[in-house]
Tab-separated table of C-alpha atoms and ligand atoms in Angstrom:
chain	number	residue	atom	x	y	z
Z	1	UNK	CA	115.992	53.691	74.863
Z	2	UNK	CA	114.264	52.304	77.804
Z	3	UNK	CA	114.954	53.984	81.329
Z	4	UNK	CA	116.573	51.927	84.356
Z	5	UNK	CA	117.906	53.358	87.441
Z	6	UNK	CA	117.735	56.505	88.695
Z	7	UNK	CA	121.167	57.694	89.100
Z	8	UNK	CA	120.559	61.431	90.213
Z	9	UNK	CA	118.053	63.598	91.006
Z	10	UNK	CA	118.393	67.446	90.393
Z	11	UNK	CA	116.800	70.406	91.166
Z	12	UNK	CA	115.461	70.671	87.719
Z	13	UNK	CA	116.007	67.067	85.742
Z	14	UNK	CA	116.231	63.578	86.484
Z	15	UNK	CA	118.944	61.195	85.369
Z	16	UNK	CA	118.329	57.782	84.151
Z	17	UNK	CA	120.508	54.896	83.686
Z	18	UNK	CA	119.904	53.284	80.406
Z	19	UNK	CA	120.963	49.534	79.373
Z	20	UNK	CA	124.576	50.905	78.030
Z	21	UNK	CA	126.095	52.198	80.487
Z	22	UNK	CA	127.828	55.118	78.416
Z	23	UNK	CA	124.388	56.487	77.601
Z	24	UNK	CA	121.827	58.341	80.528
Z	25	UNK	CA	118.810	59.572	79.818
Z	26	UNK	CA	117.853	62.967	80.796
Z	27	UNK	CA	113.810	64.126	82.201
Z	28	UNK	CA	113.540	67.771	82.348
Z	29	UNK	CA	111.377	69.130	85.310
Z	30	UNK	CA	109.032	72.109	85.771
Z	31	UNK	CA	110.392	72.505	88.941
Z	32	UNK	CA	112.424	75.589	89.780
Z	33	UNK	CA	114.541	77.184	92.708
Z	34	UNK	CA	116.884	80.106	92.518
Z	35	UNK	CA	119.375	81.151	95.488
Z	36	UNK	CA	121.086	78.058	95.991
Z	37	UNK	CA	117.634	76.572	96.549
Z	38	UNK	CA	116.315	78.660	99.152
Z	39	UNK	CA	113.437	79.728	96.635
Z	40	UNK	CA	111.258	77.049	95.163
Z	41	UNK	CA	108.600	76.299	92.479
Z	42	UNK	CA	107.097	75.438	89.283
Z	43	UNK	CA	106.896	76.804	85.599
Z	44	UNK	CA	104.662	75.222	83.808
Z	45	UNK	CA	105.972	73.360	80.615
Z	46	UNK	CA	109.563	74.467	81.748
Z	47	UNK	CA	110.643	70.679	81.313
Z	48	UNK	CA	109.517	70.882	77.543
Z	49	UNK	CA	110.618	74.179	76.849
Z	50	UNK	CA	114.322	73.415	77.994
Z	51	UNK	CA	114.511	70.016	76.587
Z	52	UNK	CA	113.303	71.993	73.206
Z	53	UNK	CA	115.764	74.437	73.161
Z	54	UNK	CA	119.021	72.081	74.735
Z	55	UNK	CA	117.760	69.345	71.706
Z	56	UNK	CA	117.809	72.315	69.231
Z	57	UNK	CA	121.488	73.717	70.394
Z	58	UNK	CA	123.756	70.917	70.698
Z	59	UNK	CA	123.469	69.746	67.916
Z	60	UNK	CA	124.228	73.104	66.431
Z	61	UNK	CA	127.744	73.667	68.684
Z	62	UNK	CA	128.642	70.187	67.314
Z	63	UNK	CA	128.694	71.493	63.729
Z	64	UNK	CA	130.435	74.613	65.101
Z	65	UNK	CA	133.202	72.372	66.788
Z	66	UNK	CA	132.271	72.004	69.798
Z	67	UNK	CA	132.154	68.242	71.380
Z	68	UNK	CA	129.137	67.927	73.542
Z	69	UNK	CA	127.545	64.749	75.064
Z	70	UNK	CA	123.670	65.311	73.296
Z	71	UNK	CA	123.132	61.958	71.117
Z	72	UNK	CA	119.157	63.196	70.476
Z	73	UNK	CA	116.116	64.066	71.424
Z	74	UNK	CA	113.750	61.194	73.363
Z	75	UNK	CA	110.138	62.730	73.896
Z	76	UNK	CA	109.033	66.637	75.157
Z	77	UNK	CA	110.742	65.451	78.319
Z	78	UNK	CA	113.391	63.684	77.420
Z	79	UNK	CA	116.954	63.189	75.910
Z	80	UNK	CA	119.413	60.881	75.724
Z	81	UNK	CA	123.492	61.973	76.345
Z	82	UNK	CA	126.390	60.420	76.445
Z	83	UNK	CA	127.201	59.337	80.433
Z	84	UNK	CA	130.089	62.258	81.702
Z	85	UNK	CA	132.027	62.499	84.381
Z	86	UNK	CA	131.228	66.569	85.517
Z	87	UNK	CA	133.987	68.629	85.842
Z	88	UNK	CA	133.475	70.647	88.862
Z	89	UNK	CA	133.305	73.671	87.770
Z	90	UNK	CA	130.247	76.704	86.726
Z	91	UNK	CA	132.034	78.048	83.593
Z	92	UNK	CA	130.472	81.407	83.270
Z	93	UNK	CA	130.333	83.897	80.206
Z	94	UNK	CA	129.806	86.909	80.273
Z	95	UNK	CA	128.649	89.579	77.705
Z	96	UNK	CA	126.885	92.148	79.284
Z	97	UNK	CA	126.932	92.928	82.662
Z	98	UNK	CA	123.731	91.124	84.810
Z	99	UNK	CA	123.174	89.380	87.851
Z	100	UNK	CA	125.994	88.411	90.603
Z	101	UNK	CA	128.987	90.194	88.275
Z	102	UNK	CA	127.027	93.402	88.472
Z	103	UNK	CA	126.207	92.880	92.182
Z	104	UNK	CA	129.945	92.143	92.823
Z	105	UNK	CA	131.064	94.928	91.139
Z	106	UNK	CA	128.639	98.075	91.531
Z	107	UNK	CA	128.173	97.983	88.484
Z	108	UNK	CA	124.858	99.374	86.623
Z	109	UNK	CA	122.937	95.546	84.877
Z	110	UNK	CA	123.197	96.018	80.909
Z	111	UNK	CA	126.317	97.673	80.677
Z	112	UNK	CA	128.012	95.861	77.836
Z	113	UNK	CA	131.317	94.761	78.017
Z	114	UNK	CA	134.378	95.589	76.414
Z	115	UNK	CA	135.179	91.863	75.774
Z	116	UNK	CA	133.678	88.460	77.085
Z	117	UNK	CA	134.280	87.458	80.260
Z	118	UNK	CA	134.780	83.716	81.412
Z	119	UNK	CA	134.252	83.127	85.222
Z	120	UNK	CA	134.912	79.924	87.054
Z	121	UNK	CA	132.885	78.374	90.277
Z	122	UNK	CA	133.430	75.844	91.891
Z	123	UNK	CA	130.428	73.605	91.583
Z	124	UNK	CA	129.181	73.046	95.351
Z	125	UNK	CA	125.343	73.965	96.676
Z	126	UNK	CA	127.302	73.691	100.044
Z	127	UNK	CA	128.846	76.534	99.661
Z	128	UNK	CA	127.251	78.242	97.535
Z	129	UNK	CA	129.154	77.510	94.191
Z	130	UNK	CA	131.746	80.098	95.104
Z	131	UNK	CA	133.925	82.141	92.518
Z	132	UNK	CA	137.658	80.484	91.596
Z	133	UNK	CA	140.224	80.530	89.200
Z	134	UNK	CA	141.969	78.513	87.098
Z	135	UNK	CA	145.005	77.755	89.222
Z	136	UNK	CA	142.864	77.013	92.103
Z	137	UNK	CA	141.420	74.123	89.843
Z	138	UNK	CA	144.527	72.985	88.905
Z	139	UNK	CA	145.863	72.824	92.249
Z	140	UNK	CA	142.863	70.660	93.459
Z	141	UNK	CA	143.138	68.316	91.158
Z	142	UNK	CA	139.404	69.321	89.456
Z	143	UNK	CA	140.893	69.642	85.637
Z	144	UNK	CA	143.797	69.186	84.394
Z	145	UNK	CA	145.791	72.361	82.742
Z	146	UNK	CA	144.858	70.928	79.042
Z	147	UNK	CA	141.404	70.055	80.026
Z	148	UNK	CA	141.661	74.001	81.374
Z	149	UNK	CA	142.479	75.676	78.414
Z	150	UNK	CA	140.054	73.452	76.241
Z	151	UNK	CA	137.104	74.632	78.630
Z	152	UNK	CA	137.994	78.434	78.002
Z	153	UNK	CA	138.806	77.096	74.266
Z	154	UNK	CA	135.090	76.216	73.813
Z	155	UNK	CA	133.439	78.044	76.224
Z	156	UNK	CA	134.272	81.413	74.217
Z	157	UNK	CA	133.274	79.213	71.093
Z	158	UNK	CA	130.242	78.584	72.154
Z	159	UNK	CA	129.797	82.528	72.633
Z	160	UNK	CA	130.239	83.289	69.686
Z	161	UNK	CA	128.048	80.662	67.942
Z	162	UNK	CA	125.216	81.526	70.271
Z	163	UNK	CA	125.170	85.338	70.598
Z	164	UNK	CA	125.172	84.563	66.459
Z	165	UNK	CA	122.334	82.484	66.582
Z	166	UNK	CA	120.065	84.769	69.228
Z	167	UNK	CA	120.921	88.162	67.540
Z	168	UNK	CA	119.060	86.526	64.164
Z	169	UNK	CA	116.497	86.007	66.550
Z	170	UNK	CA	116.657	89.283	68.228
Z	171	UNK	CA	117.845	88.145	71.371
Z	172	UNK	CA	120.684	89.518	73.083
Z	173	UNK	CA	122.576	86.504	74.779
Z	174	UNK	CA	123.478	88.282	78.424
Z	175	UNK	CA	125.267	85.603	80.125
Z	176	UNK	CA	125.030	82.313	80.589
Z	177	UNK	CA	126.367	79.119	82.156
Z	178	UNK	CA	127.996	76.010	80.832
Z	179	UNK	CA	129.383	72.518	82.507
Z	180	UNK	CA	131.813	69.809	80.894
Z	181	UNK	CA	132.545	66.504	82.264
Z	182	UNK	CA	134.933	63.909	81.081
Z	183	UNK	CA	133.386	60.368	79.166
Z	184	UNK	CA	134.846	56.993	79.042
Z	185	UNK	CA	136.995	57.618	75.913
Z	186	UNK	CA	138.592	60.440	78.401
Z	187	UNK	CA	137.098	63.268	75.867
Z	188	UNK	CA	136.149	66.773	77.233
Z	189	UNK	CA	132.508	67.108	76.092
Z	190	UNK	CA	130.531	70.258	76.753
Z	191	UNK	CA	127.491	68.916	78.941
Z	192	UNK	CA	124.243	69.441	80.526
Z	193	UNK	CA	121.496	72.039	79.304
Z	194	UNK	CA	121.465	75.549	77.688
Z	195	UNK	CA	118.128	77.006	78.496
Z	196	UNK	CA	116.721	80.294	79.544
Z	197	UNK	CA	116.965	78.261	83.352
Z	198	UNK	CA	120.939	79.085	82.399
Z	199	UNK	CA	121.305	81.914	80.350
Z	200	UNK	CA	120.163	85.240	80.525
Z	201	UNK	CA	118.159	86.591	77.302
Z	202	UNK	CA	116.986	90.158	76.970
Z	203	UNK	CA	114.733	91.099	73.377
Z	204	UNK	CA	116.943	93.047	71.765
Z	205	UNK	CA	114.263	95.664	70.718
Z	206	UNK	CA	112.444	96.246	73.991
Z	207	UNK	CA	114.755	94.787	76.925
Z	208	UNK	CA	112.335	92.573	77.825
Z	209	UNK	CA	114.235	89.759	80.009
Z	210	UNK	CA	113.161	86.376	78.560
Z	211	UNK	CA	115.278	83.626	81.165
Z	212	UNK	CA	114.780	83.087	84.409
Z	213	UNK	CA	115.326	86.195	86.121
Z	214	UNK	CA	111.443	86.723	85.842
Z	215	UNK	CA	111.449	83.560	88.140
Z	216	UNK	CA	114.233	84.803	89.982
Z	217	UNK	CA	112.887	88.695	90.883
Z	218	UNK	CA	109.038	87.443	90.375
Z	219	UNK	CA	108.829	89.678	87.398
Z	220	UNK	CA	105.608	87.898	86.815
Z	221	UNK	CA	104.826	86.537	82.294
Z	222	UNK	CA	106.963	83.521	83.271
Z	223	UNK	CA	105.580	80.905	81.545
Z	224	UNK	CA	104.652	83.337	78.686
Z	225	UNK	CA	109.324	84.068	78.467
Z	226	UNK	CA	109.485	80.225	78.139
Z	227	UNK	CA	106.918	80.040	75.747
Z	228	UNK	CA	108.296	83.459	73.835
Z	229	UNK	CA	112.106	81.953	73.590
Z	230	UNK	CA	111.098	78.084	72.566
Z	231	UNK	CA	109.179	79.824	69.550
Z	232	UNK	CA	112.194	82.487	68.467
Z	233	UNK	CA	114.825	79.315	68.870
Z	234	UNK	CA	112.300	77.059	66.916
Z	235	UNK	CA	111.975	79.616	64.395
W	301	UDP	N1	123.681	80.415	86.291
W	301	UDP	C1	123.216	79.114	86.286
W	301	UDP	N2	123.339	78.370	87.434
W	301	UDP	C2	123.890	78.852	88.567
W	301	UDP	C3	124.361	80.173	88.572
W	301	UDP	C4	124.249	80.930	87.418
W	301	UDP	O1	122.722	78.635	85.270
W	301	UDP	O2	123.976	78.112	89.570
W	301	UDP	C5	123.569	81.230	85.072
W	301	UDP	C6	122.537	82.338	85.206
W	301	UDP	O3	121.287	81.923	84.687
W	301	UDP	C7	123.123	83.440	84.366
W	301	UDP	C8	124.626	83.221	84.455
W	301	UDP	O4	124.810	81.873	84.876
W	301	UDP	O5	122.728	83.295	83.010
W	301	UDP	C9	125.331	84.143	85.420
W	301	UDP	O6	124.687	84.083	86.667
W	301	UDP	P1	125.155	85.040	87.854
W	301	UDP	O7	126.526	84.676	88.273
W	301	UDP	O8	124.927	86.454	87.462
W	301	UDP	O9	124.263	84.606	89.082
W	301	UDP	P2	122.770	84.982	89.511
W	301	UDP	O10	122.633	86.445	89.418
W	301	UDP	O11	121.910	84.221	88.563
W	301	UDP	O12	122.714	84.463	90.918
């Protein structure tokens, strides 16, 4: 599938248009930044490690029921995906406490939850993609109430089919983030990656944080995580 257009660059992939204009391809970068961008670099072979893992996962929540816009893997780079229109919204799960929810909350990272929690933000590096609800993306016309319910449908789907699939692996799935968008055939389809850029993934045995919180809190072995997860979700 040859690449036209640029549509949209990202902080961490580029978007292509392709010659059918329901399918874009997708280039993963090495390029990084955390903090709404304020901190910037590279992780070498990043790109190939998250187009590795995304090209091994969707595929994997399709079987498990869960509509998602991968069509297949291109090159080490690249994928192609159905063209979406992204819902505006951070959906973000929750299994263990980590990161902004334990900030928020004073709470101590790695205390496990009681139950999964789904959190919504609204999807704006203006602003920081700040925390809403559901009835404040209802009332702004971002989703409607079905398209609602079918996000917190799949998101806690996809939970469970991934903390499944890392605990074989002896990973213990922390967090992590998910986006949907909307295609031409007005279905919901879960969209863009699932990496360690977007999840949070801590060896079950020694704690060791494998995602991009070593980028994050320059934990140093960065590359190595990458590396360390593409081989447990290839194996
Ligand atoms: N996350 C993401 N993109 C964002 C914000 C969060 O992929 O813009 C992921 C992050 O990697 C983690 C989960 O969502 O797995 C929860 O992140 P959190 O709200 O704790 O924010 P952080 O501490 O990363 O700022």
């Amino acid at each position: 599938m040859e690449k036209r257009a640029l549509r949209y660059e990202g902080k961490a992939k580029k978007v292509y248009e392709t010659a059918d204009p329901n399918l874009l391809v997708v280039e993963y970068k090495d390029d990084a930044t955390a903090f709404n961008a304020q901190k910037r670099g590279t992780i070498a072979g990043k790109g190939a490690v998250n187009n590795a893992v995304t090209s091994r996962l969707y595929p994997l929540l399709a079987e498990q029921g869960v509509p998602n816009h991968f069509v297949r893997q291109l090159s080490e780079r690249e994928q192609l995906v159905q063209a979406v229109n992204i819902v505006p919204l951070e959906v973000v799960v929750r299994n263990v406490a980590a990161g902004s929810f334990a900030k928020r909350l004073g709470i101590e990272e790695g205390q496990l939850l009681s139950r999964p929690i789904t959190e919504l933000y609204y999807k704006s590096d203006a602003l920081g993609d700040p925390l809403v609800n559901a009835d404040t993306a209802l009332s702004l016309g971002w989703a409607s109430e079905a398209e609602i319910a079918e996000i917190l449908r799949l998101a806690q789907r996809v939970n469970q089919v991934l903390q499944a699939f890392f605990a074989t692996r002896r990973v213990q799935l922390v967090d992590f983030k998910l986006e949907f968008g909307v295609n031409a055939r007005e279905q919901l389809l879960l969209a863009d990656e699932i990496s360690p850029d977007t999840c949070r993934f801590w060896d079950m045995d020694s704690g060791e944080r494998l995602d991009k919180d070593r980028f994050r809190r320059d934990l140093g072995q960065v590359e190595e995580a990458y590396q360390e997860m593409l081989q447990r979700v290839l194996s």
